């Protein structure tokens, strides 16, 4: 159809809506199913990052959602593109991250014939996304895109998937843009806050646990002020350490994998638990064993933006339906009790955390990852960002690296391998002035290591540390516990990761001794290029506190 004055293609209308709603970045792998959208990108002010695999693109968008609290945007092609991108959609679901995945779809007239790469998006993503839709009528683009931004951010945040039939994208129409969306921040009621104050006044050993998504720097600062006024211990949930400064005098540690036993004991002995923003999933709940189900013996306060999360698994004594940002602001109105009975215990809780994270434990092999993270926490400037994937290598990071600032730590709460490299690339694209480090395992790295090419293409000097122990270590650990001595399907034969970096046009260096790490890291920084530090770790050093041999010796007994 020829264009007339004020008409735009449906694809142009769509991209303009993204800009209206505040999107500044989109991550994609191209496909012939959305050529009209690619064309609309051509002269619009949206930063496009073209990736090498849709999982990488989707994870980058998810990381933007985590960092900004606004939907990260990803475009992929139909069948194979969409199923690759499912990796990121699943992370967004489990991590409660706002994200919108757009998928090019077959033309409307061909639908239902199993045309080339056609899939039924509602069926495929129905159990993973908060909302899945297909836009058949271009006149509804402003409505449906506005709806998508609201759906992804409100209540429990999560992913939205939108299919775009390719012929629909080319239609011309004259239509107005929607008004910009305003995220809905649900405020706690005054009565809720008064009830909470009353519970805290009566408490002897309270503890606050921070988790979930869509926080902000301002909200975290408000929680820090509350912590100081109430002298209350604050713990963070799995991979949400960035919500509270680990050097704050009220910080008590993180509830992840390989938790400080003293923190677990403290939580068990607490009389009031205030769980803010998170869901208390399998990892922080220590496989659902930390609290009684359905009625925790502690007075259990649950604050969550998704009303459906309240009363799920745990029956709360006080349920507060509120966004973390609004709840944090409302905390400013609470009065501490005249006499804070737990003040001395809070100091002990922080001392316990400091002692737990202070010094690397001894492990076999010539590279001690604990010492590497102790060095890094002293070397990296405030505001530097660390992203990680999944595997045992992360246990040292979470224990010995001390996260200080909001949005400087990004990891998959969903435990998805292959997260750290694309997340780091997205963070560097957002914040070119910050140092951004990715921590990967040898198995983990090669799940999305191809995105190193994207870092080179966009001149994004991220520093990737590949912790290479020649095995899918986490699974080997479980194997030695449950089937001692029967190594099966877990060994890896690895490439030279430093040479891999160089082959892509980046900087690569190999580290075989702890003492060489500092120089290698500084050389990576100095190179100004995307870098890989190939760090060779002994597989025996399977956690900071045990070895494969010990596990094998004790194995089979559970
Ligand atoms: C995408 C994905 N596939 C498989 C798993 C199961 N898994 C969890 S940890 C792990 C091994 C990680 O290996 P590596 O990256 O080498 O780290 P290591 O444990 O050796 O430190 C596997 C296979 C997962 N979590 N995510
Ligand atoms: Mg490994």
Coordinates of C-alpha atoms and ligand atoms in Angstrom, one line a residue:
X1 CA 0.0 0.0 0.0
X2 CA 1.5 3.4 -0.9
X3 CA 2.3 5.7 2.1
X4 CA 0.4 8.9 2.4
X5 CA 1.0 11.9 4.7
X6 CA 1.1 10.8 8.4
X7 CA 1.1 7.2 7.6
X8 CA 3.7 4.8 9.0
X9 CA 4.3 1.2 8.5
X10 CA 3.0 -1.0 11.4
X11 CA 6.6 -1.8 12.1
X12 CA 7.4 1.9 12.4
X13 CA 4.4 2.5 14.7
X14 CA 5.7 -0.4 16.8
X15 CA 9.2 0.8 17.2
X16 CA 7.9 4.3 17.9
X17 CA 5.8 2.9 20.8
X18 CA 9.0 1.4 22.3
X19 CA 10.6 4.8 22.2
X20 CA 7.6 6.5 23.6
X21 CA 7.6 4.1 26.5
X22 CA 11.3 4.9 27.3
X23 CA 13.1 1.9 25.7
X24 CA 16.6 3.0 24.7
X25 CA 18.1 -0.4 23.7
X26 CA 16.9 -3.5 21.8
X27 CA 18.8 -6.7 21.4
X28 CA 18.2 -8.9 18.4
X29 CA 19.2 -11.7 16.0
X30 CA 17.7 -10.8 12.6
X31 CA 15.2 -12.9 10.6
X32 CA 13.3 -12.5 7.4
X33 CA 10.2 -12.7 9.5
X34 CA 10.7 -9.1 10.7
X35 CA 12.4 -7.2 7.9
X36 CA 10.0 -4.3 8.2
X37 CA 10.9 -3.9 11.9
X38 CA 14.7 -4.0 11.0
X39 CA 13.9 -1.3 8.5
X40 CA 12.1 0.8 11.1
X41 CA 15.2 0.5 13.3
X42 CA 17.3 2.1 10.5
X43 CA 16.4 5.7 11.2
X44 CA 15.1 5.7 14.7
X45 CA 16.9 6.5 18.0
X46 CA 17.0 3.1 19.5
X47 CA 20.4 1.5 20.1
X48 CA 20.3 -1.9 18.5
X49 CA 22.7 -4.7 19.5
X50 CA 22.8 -7.5 17.0
X51 CA 23.8 -10.7 18.7
X52 CA 25.1 -14.2 17.6
X53 CA 22.4 -16.4 19.2
X54 CA 18.9 -15.6 20.5
X55 CA 19.7 -16.9 24.0
X56 CA 22.4 -14.2 24.2
X57 CA 20.1 -11.5 22.9
X58 CA 17.2 -12.5 25.3
X59 CA 19.6 -12.6 28.3
X60 CA 20.9 -9.1 27.4
X61 CA 17.3 -7.8 27.3
X62 CA 16.6 -9.6 30.6
X63 CA 19.7 -8.0 32.2
X64 CA 18.5 -4.6 31.1
X65 CA 15.1 -5.3 32.7
X66 CA 16.9 -6.3 35.9
X67 CA 19.1 -3.2 35.9
X68 CA 16.4 -0.6 35.0
X69 CA 13.2 -2.1 36.3
X70 CA 11.7 -1.3 32.9
X71 CA 11.2 -4.0 30.2
X72 CA 14.3 -5.1 28.3
X73 CA 13.5 -5.4 24.6
X74 CA 14.5 -8.4 22.4
X75 CA 13.6 -9.2 18.8
X76 CA 14.0 -12.6 17.2
X77 CA 12.7 -14.7 14.4
X78 CA 10.0 -17.4 14.5
X79 CA 10.5 -21.1 15.4
X80 CA 14.2 -21.6 15.9
X81 CA 14.8 -18.0 17.0
X82 CA 12.0 -18.0 19.5
X83 CA 12.9 -21.3 21.0
X84 CA 16.6 -20.2 21.4
X85 CA 15.3 -17.0 23.1
X86 CA 13.2 -19.1 25.5
X87 CA 16.4 -19.4 27.6
X88 CA 16.1 -15.7 28.5
X89 CA 12.3 -15.8 28.8
X90 CA 12.5 -18.5 31.4
X91 CA 15.1 -16.5 33.4
X92 CA 12.8 -13.4 33.3
X93 CA 10.0 -15.6 34.6
X94 CA 11.9 -17.1 37.5
X95 CA 13.8 -13.9 38.3
X96 CA 10.7 -11.8 38.1
X97 CA 12.2 -9.5 35.5
X98 CA 10.3 -7.2 33.2
X99 CA 11.1 -8.0 29.6
X100 CA 9.3 -8.0 26.2
X101 CA 10.3 -10.6 23.5
X102 CA 9.0 -9.8 20.0
X103 CA 8.9 -12.6 17.5
X104 CA 8.5 -12.4 13.8
X105 CA 5.6 -14.7 12.8
X106 CA 4.5 -16.2 9.5
X107 CA 2.0 -14.1 7.4
X108 CA -1.5 -14.1 8.6
X109 CA -2.8 -15.9 5.5
X110 CA -0.5 -18.8 6.2
X111 CA -1.1 -19.3 9.8
X112 CA -2.2 -22.8 11.0
X113 CA -0.6 -24.6 8.1
X114 CA 2.6 -25.2 10.0
X115 CA 4.2 -22.8 7.5
X116 CA 8.0 -22.4 7.4
X117 CA 9.2 -22.2 11.1
X118 CA 5.7 -21.5 12.3
X119 CA 5.0 -22.2 16.0
X120 CA 2.0 -21.5 18.2
X121 CA 3.5 -18.9 20.5
X122 CA 0.7 -19.0 23.0
X123 CA 1.2 -22.7 23.4
X124 CA 5.0 -22.6 23.5
X125 CA 5.4 -19.6 25.9
X126 CA 2.1 -20.0 27.7
X127 CA 3.6 -21.5 30.9
X128 CA 6.7 -19.2 30.9
X129 CA 5.5 -15.7 30.1
X130 CA 3.1 -13.5 32.0
X131 CA 1.3 -12.7 28.8
X132 CA 1.6 -14.0 25.2
X133 CA -0.2 -12.3 22.3
X134 CA -0.1 -11.9 18.6
X135 CA -0.8 -8.6 16.8
X136 CA -3.0 -9.3 13.8
X137 CA -4.5 -5.8 13.5
X138 CA -1.9 -3.0 13.3
X139 CA -4.5 -0.5 14.5
X140 CA -4.1 -2.1 17.9
X141 CA -0.3 -1.7 18.2
X142 CA -0.4 1.3 20.5
X143 CA -2.9 -0.4 22.8
X144 CA -1.1 -3.8 22.9
X145 CA 2.4 -2.4 23.3
X146 CA 1.2 -0.1 26.1
X147 CA -0.5 -3.1 27.7
X148 CA 2.8 -5.1 27.4
X149 CA 4.8 -2.5 29.3
X150 CA 2.2 -2.5 32.1
X151 CA 1.9 -6.3 32.2
X152 CA 5.7 -6.8 32.3
X153 CA 6.3 -4.4 35.2
X154 CA 3.2 -4.5 37.4
X155 CA 2.4 -7.1 40.1
X156 CA 5.1 -9.8 40.0
X157 CA 7.2 -8.5 37.1
X158 CA 8.0 -10.9 34.2
X159 CA 8.3 -11.6 30.5
X160 CA 5.7 -10.8 27.8
X161 CA 6.0 -12.4 24.3
X162 CA 4.4 -10.7 21.3
X163 CA 4.3 -12.4 17.8
X164 CA 4.3 -10.1 14.8
X165 CA 3.0 -11.6 11.5
X166 CA 5.3 -10.4 8.8
X167 CA 2.6 -9.1 6.5
X168 CA 1.0 -7.2 9.3
X169 CA 4.3 -5.3 9.9
X170 CA 4.2 -3.9 6.4
X171 CA 0.7 -2.4 6.5
X172 CA 0.5 1.4 6.3
X173 CA -1.7 3.3 8.7
X174 CA -2.2 6.7 10.2
X175 CA -2.5 6.3 14.0
X176 CA -1.5 8.2 17.1
X177 CA 1.1 7.0 19.5
X178 CA 0.0 5.9 23.0
X179 CA 0.9 8.0 26.0
X180 CA 4.1 6.9 27.8
X181 CA 3.5 4.1 30.4
X182 CA 4.0 4.8 34.1
X183 CA 5.0 1.7 36.1
X184 CA 2.4 0.9 38.7
X185 CA 4.1 1.0 42.2
X186 CA 1.6 -0.5 44.7
X187 CA 1.7 1.4 48.0
X188 CA 1.3 -0.4 51.3
X189 CA -1.7 0.8 53.3
X190 CA -1.2 2.9 56.5
X191 CA -2.8 0.1 58.5
X192 CA -0.3 -2.4 57.0
X193 CA 2.6 -0.2 58.1
X194 CA 1.1 0.3 61.6
X195 CA 0.7 -3.5 62.0
X196 CA 4.3 -3.9 61.0
X197 CA 5.5 -1.3 63.5
X198 CA 3.6 -3.1 66.2
X199 CA 5.1 -6.4 65.3
X200 CA 8.6 -4.9 65.4
X201 CA 8.0 -3.2 68.7
X202 CA 7.1 -6.6 70.2
X203 CA 10.0 -8.4 68.5
X204 CA 13.0 -9.8 70.4
X205 CA 15.1 -11.1 67.4
X206 CA 13.8 -9.7 64.1
X207 CA 15.5 -10.1 60.7
X208 CA 14.7 -8.5 57.3
X209 CA 15.3 -10.4 54.1
X210 CA 15.6 -8.5 50.9
X211 CA 14.9 -10.0 47.5
X212 CA 13.0 -9.7 44.2
X213 CA 13.2 -7.2 41.5
X214 CA 12.3 -3.6 40.5
X215 CA 14.1 -2.0 43.4
X216 CA 15.9 1.3 42.9
X217 CA 18.9 3.1 44.3
X218 CA 16.6 5.4 46.3
X219 CA 14.6 2.5 47.7
X220 CA 17.8 0.7 48.8
X221 CA 19.0 3.9 50.5
X222 CA 15.7 4.1 52.3
X223 CA 16.1 0.5 53.6
X224 CA 19.6 1.4 54.7
X225 CA 18.2 4.3 56.8
X226 CA 15.5 2.1 58.2
X227 CA 18.2 -0.5 59.1
X228 CA 20.2 2.2 60.9
X229 CA 17.2 3.6 62.8
X230 CA 16.0 0.2 63.9
X231 CA 19.5 -1.4 64.2
X232 CA 17.9 -4.4 62.5
X233 CA 19.9 -7.1 60.8
X234 CA 19.4 -7.3 57.0
X235 CA 20.1 -10.4 54.9
X236 CA 19.8 -10.6 51.1
X237 CA 18.3 -13.4 49.1
X238 CA 20.2 -15.6 46.5
X239 CA 21.9 -13.4 43.9
X240 CA 20.3 -10.2 45.2
X241 CA 23.2 -9.0 47.3
X242 CA 23.2 -5.7 45.4
X243 CA 20.2 -4.7 47.5
X244 CA 22.2 -3.9 50.5
X245 CA 25.8 -2.7 51.1
X246 CA 27.7 -5.7 52.5
X247 CA 29.9 -3.4 54.6
X248 CA 26.9 -1.8 56.2
X249 CA 26.9 -2.4 60.0
X250 CA 23.5 -4.1 59.7
X251 CA 24.4 -6.5 56.9
X252 CA 24.0 -10.1 58.0
X253 CA 24.8 -12.1 54.9
X254 CA 23.2 -13.7 51.9
X255 CA 20.8 -16.6 51.8
X256 CA 22.0 -18.5 48.7
X257 CA 24.0 -21.7 48.1
X258 CA 26.7 -22.6 50.6
X259 CA 25.2 -20.2 53.3
X260 CA 27.0 -19.1 56.4
X261 CA 25.7 -21.6 59.0
X262 CA 25.6 -18.8 61.5
X263 CA 23.2 -16.9 59.3
X264 CA 21.0 -20.0 59.0
X265 CA 21.0 -20.4 62.8
X266 CA 20.1 -16.7 63.3
X267 CA 17.2 -17.0 60.9
X268 CA 15.9 -20.1 62.6
X269 CA 16.2 -18.4 66.0
X270 CA 14.5 -15.2 64.8
X271 CA 11.0 -14.4 66.1
X272 CA 10.0 -12.0 63.3
X273 CA 11.0 -12.4 59.7
X274 CA 10.2 -9.6 57.3
X275 CA 10.6 -10.9 53.7
X276 CA 10.6 -7.9 51.3
X277 CA 10.2 -8.3 47.6
X278 CA 11.2 -11.9 47.1
X279 CA 9.4 -15.2 46.9
X280 CA 11.5 -17.3 49.1
X281 CA 12.0 -19.9 46.4
X282 CA 13.9 -23.2 46.6
X283 CA 17.4 -21.8 47.0
X284 CA 16.8 -19.1 49.7
X285 CA 14.4 -21.4 51.5
X286 CA 17.2 -24.0 51.6
X287 CA 15.1 -26.5 49.6
X288 CA 11.9 -25.4 51.5
X289 CA 13.4 -26.6 54.8
X290 CA 14.3 -23.3 56.5
X291 CA 10.7 -22.3 57.4
X292 CA 7.8 -24.5 58.3
X293 CA 5.2 -25.0 55.5
X294 CA 2.6 -23.6 55.5
X295 CA 2.9 -21.9 58.8
X296 CA 6.4 -20.6 59.7
X297 CA 7.0 -20.7 63.5
X298 CA 8.5 -17.2 63.2
X299 CA 6.1 -14.3 62.8
X300 CA 6.3 -14.1 59.0
X301 CA 5.7 -10.8 57.2
X302 CA 5.7 -11.0 53.5
X303 CA 5.9 -7.9 51.4
X304 CA 5.4 -8.5 47.6
X305 CA 4.1 -6.6 44.6
X306 CA 2.3 -9.6 43.3
X307 CA -0.9 -10.3 45.3
X308 CA -0.9 -14.0 44.1
X309 CA 2.5 -14.5 45.8
X310 CA 1.1 -13.6 49.2
X311 CA 0.0 -16.8 50.9
X312 CA 1.8 -19.0 48.3
X313 CA 3.7 -21.8 50.2
X314 CA 4.0 -19.7 53.4
X315 CA 1.0 -18.5 55.3
X316 CA 2.0 -14.9 56.3
X317 CA 1.1 -13.4 59.7
X318 CA 1.1 -10.1 57.9
X319 CA 0.8 -9.9 54.1
X320 CA 1.6 -6.5 52.6
X321 CA 0.8 -6.1 48.9
X322 CA 3.4 -3.5 47.9
X323 CA 6.1 -2.7 45.4
X324 CA 9.6 -2.7 47.0
X325 CA 10.1 0.9 46.1
X326 CA 6.9 2.0 47.7
X327 CA 7.4 -0.1 50.7
X328 CA 10.9 1.2 51.2
X329 CA 9.6 4.8 51.1
X330 CA 6.9 3.9 53.6
X331 CA 9.5 2.5 56.0
X332 CA 10.6 6.1 56.5
X333 CA 7.4 6.7 58.5
X334 CA 8.0 3.9 61.0
X335 CA 9.2 4.7 64.5
X336 CA 11.7 2.4 66.2
X337 CA 10.9 1.1 69.7
X338 CA 12.2 3.2 72.6
X339 CA 14.6 0.5 73.5
X340 CA 16.1 -1.7 70.7
X341 CA 16.6 -5.0 72.3
X342 CA 18.4 -6.6 69.4
X343 CA 21.0 -3.9 68.8
X344 CA 24.0 -6.0 70.2
X345 CA 22.9 -9.0 68.2
X346 CA 22.8 -7.0 65.0
X347 CA 26.4 -6.2 65.5
X348 CA 27.2 -9.9 66.1
X349 CA 25.3 -10.7 62.9
X350 CA 27.5 -8.3 60.9
X351 CA 30.7 -9.5 62.6
X352 CA 29.7 -13.1 61.7
X353 CA 29.2 -12.0 58.0
X354 CA 32.6 -10.2 58.0
X355 CA 34.4 -13.2 59.5
X356 CA 32.7 -15.6 57.0
X357 CA 33.8 -13.5 54.0
X358 CA 37.0 -12.0 55.2
X359 CA 39.7 -14.5 54.3
X360 CA 39.8 -17.1 51.5
X361 CA 39.7 -20.7 52.7
X362 CA 42.6 -23.1 51.7
X363 CA 41.8 -25.2 48.7
X364 CA 43.8 -27.6 46.6
X365 CA 45.5 -26.4 43.4
X366 CA 47.6 -23.4 42.5
X367 CA 44.8 -20.9 41.9
X368 CA 42.6 -20.1 44.9
X369 CA 39.4 -18.5 43.6
X370 CA 38.7 -17.1 47.1
X371 CA 41.9 -15.1 47.0
X372 CA 41.0 -13.9 43.6
X373 CA 37.7 -12.4 44.8
X374 CA 39.3 -10.9 47.9
X375 CA 41.8 -9.2 45.6
X376 CA 39.0 -8.1 43.2
X377 CA 36.8 -6.6 46.0
X378 CA 39.7 -4.4 47.0
X379 CA 40.8 -3.6 43.5
X380 CA 37.5 -2.8 41.7
X381 CA 36.1 0.8 42.2
X382 CA 32.6 1.3 43.7
X383 CA 30.0 1.0 40.9
X384 CA 31.9 -1.7 39.0
X385 CA 29.5 -4.4 37.9
X386 CA 29.9 -8.2 38.2
X387 CA 27.7 -10.6 36.3
X388 CA 27.8 -14.4 36.7
X389 CA 26.4 -17.6 35.3
X390 CA 25.7 -20.8 37.2
X391 CA 28.0 -23.4 38.6
X392 CA 30.1 -24.0 41.7
X393 CA 32.6 -21.2 40.7
X394 CA 29.9 -18.7 41.7
X395 CA 30.1 -19.8 45.4
X396 CA 33.4 -18.1 45.9
X397 CA 32.1 -14.9 44.2
X398 CA 29.0 -14.7 46.4
X399 CA 31.0 -15.4 49.6
X400 CA 34.2 -13.4 49.2
X401 CA 33.3 -10.5 46.8
X402 CA 31.5 -7.8 48.7
X403 CA 28.8 -6.1 46.7
X404 CA 28.4 -2.5 47.8
X405 CA 26.0 -0.7 45.4
X406 CA 22.6 -1.2 43.8
X407 CA 22.6 -2.7 40.3
X408 CA 26.2 -3.8 40.4
X409 CA 25.5 -7.5 40.6
X410 CA 23.6 -9.5 38.1
X411 CA 23.2 -13.3 38.3
X412 CA 20.5 -15.8 37.4
X413 CA 18.3 -16.5 40.3
X414 CA 17.0 -19.2 38.0
X415 CA 20.4 -20.9 38.1
X416 CA 20.7 -20.7 34.3
X417 CA 24.2 -21.3 32.9
X418 CA 25.4 -19.0 30.2
X419 CA 24.1 -15.8 31.8
X420 CA 27.1 -13.9 32.9
X421 CA 28.7 -13.1 29.5
X422 CA 25.6 -11.7 27.7
X423 CA 24.5 -9.9 30.9
X424 CA 27.9 -8.2 31.2
X425 CA 27.8 -7.1 27.6
X426 CA 24.4 -5.6 28.1
X427 CA 25.6 -3.8 31.2
X428 CA 28.6 -2.4 29.4
X429 CA 26.4 -1.2 26.6
X430 CA 24.2 0.6 29.2
X431 CA 27.1 1.9 31.2
X432 CA 30.2 2.4 29.0
X433 CA 32.0 4.2 31.8
X434 CA 31.8 1.4 34.4
X435 CA 34.1 -1.6 34.7
X436 CA 32.1 -4.7 33.9
X437 CA 33.3 -8.1 34.8
X438 CA 31.7 -11.5 33.8
X439 CA 32.4 -14.6 35.8
X440 CA 31.9 -17.8 34.0
X441 CA 32.7 -21.5 34.5
X442 CA 34.2 -23.5 31.7
X443 CA 30.9 -25.2 31.0
X444 CA 29.0 -22.1 31.7
X445 CA 31.1 -19.9 29.3
X446 CA 30.6 -21.9 26.2
X447 CA 26.8 -21.8 26.6
X448 CA 26.8 -18.2 25.4
X449 CA 30.5 -17.5 24.8
X450 CA 29.8 -16.7 21.2
X451 CA 28.5 -13.3 22.4
X452 CA 32.2 -12.4 23.0
X453 CA 32.0 -11.5 19.3
X454 CA 29.2 -9.0 20.1
X455 CA 31.5 -7.4 22.7
X456 CA 34.2 -7.1 20.1
X457 CA 31.7 -5.8 17.5
X458 CA 30.5 -3.0 19.7
X459 CA 33.8 -2.3 21.3
X460 CA 32.6 -3.2 24.8
X461 CA 35.7 -4.0 26.9
X462 CA 34.1 -6.4 29.4
X463 CA 36.5 -8.6 31.3
X464 CA 35.5 -12.2 31.4
X465 CA 37.0 -14.5 34.0
X466 CA 36.6 -18.2 32.9
X467 CA 37.1 -20.5 35.9
X468 CA 38.2 -23.7 34.1
X469 CA 38.2 -26.9 36.2
X470 CA 37.7 -29.2 33.2
X471 CA 34.3 -30.4 34.4
X472 CA 30.7 -29.5 34.9
X473 CA 31.7 -29.2 38.5
X474 CA 28.3 -28.8 40.1
X475 CA 27.0 -31.9 38.6
X476 CA 30.2 -33.8 39.4
X477 CA 29.8 -32.7 43.0
X478 CA 26.3 -34.2 43.1
X479 CA 27.5 -37.3 41.3
X480 CA 30.3 -37.9 43.9
X481 CA 27.7 -37.5 46.7
X482 CA 25.1 -39.7 45.2
X483 CA 27.1 -42.1 43.0
X484 CA 30.6 -42.0 44.4
X485 CA 33.4 -42.7 41.9
X486 CA 31.0 -43.2 39.0
X487 CA 32.0 -40.2 36.9
X488 CA 29.6 -40.0 34.0
X489 CA 28.8 -37.2 31.5
X490 CA 30.6 -34.5 33.4
X491 CA 34.2 -34.3 32.1
X492 CA 35.1 -31.5 29.7
X493 CA 38.0 -31.1 27.3
X494 CA 38.4 -27.3 26.9
X495 CA 39.9 -25.0 24.3
X496 CA 42.5 -22.4 25.1
X497 CA 40.1 -19.7 26.2
X498 CA 42.8 -16.9 26.0
X499 CA 43.4 -17.9 22.4
X500 CA 39.7 -17.9 21.8
X501 CA 39.6 -14.2 23.0
X502 CA 42.4 -13.3 20.6
X503 CA 40.8 -15.1 17.7
X504 CA 37.8 -12.9 18.2
X505 CA 39.9 -9.7 18.3
X506 CA 40.0 -9.4 22.1
X507 CA 42.7 -9.7 24.7
X508 CA 43.4 -13.1 26.3
X509 CA 45.6 -14.2 29.2
X510 CA 46.0 -17.4 31.1
X511 CA 46.4 -17.6 34.9
X512 CA 47.8 -20.7 36.5
X513 CA 48.8 -19.3 39.9
X514 CA 46.9 -17.1 42.3
X515 CA 49.8 -14.6 42.4
X516 CA 49.5 -14.0 38.7
X517 CA 45.9 -13.0 38.7
X518 CA 46.3 -9.3 39.7
X519 CA 48.8 -8.6 36.8
X520 CA 46.5 -10.5 34.4
X521 CA 43.5 -8.5 35.4
X522 CA 45.4 -5.2 35.2
X523 CA 46.7 -6.2 31.7
X524 CA 43.1 -6.9 30.7
X525 CA 42.0 -3.4 31.9
X526 CA 44.9 -1.8 30.2
X527 CA 44.2 -3.5 26.9
X528 CA 41.0 -1.6 26.5
X529 CA 39.6 -4.6 24.7
X530 CA 37.0 -7.2 25.5
X531 CA 39.1 -9.7 27.5
X532 CA 39.2 -13.2 28.7
X533 CA 41.2 -14.3 31.7
X534 CA 41.5 -18.1 31.4
X535 CA 41.9 -19.1 35.1
X536 CA 42.9 -22.7 35.6
X537 CA 41.4 -24.1 38.8
X538 CA 41.9 -27.6 40.2
X539 CA 38.7 -29.7 40.0
X540 CA 39.5 -31.0 43.5
X541 CA 38.7 -27.5 44.8
X542 CA 35.0 -28.1 44.3
X543 CA 33.7 -25.7 47.0
X544 CA 35.5 -23.3 49.4
X545 CA 35.1 -26.0 52.1
X546 CA 35.3 -29.5 50.5
X547 CA 37.1 -31.5 47.8
X548 CA 35.9 -34.1 45.3
X549 CA 37.9 -36.7 47.1
X550 CA 36.2 -35.9 50.4
X551 CA 32.8 -36.0 48.8
X552 CA 33.6 -39.3 47.2
X553 CA 34.7 -40.8 50.5
X554 CA 31.6 -39.6 52.2
X555 CA 29.4 -40.3 49.2
X556 CA 26.4 -42.6 48.8
X557 CA 25.5 -42.1 52.5
X558 CA 22.5 -39.9 52.1
Ligands
LIG1 C1 21.3 -23.9 31.0 C2 21.7 -24.9 32.0 N1 22.0 -26.2 31.7 C3 22.3 -27.1 32.6 C4 22.3 -26.7 34.0 C5 22.7 -27.8 35.0 N2 24.0 -27.3 35.7 C6 24.0 -26.6 36.8 S1 25.6 -26.2 37.2 C7 26.2 -27.1 35.9 C8 27.7 -27.2 35.8 C9 28.4 -25.9 35.7 O1 29.7 -26.2 35.2 P1 30.8 -25.1 35.0 O2 30.3 -23.9 34.3 O3 32.0 -25.7 34.5 O4 31.0 -24.6 36.5 P2 31.6 -25.5 37.8 O5 30.5 -26.0 38.5 O6 32.6 -26.5 37.2 O7 32.4 -24.4 38.6 C10 25.2 -27.7 35.2 C11 25.5 -28.5 34.0 C12 22.0 -25.4 34.3 N3 21.9 -25.0 35.5 N4 21.7 -24.5 33.3
LIG2 MG1 33.7 -26.3 35.4

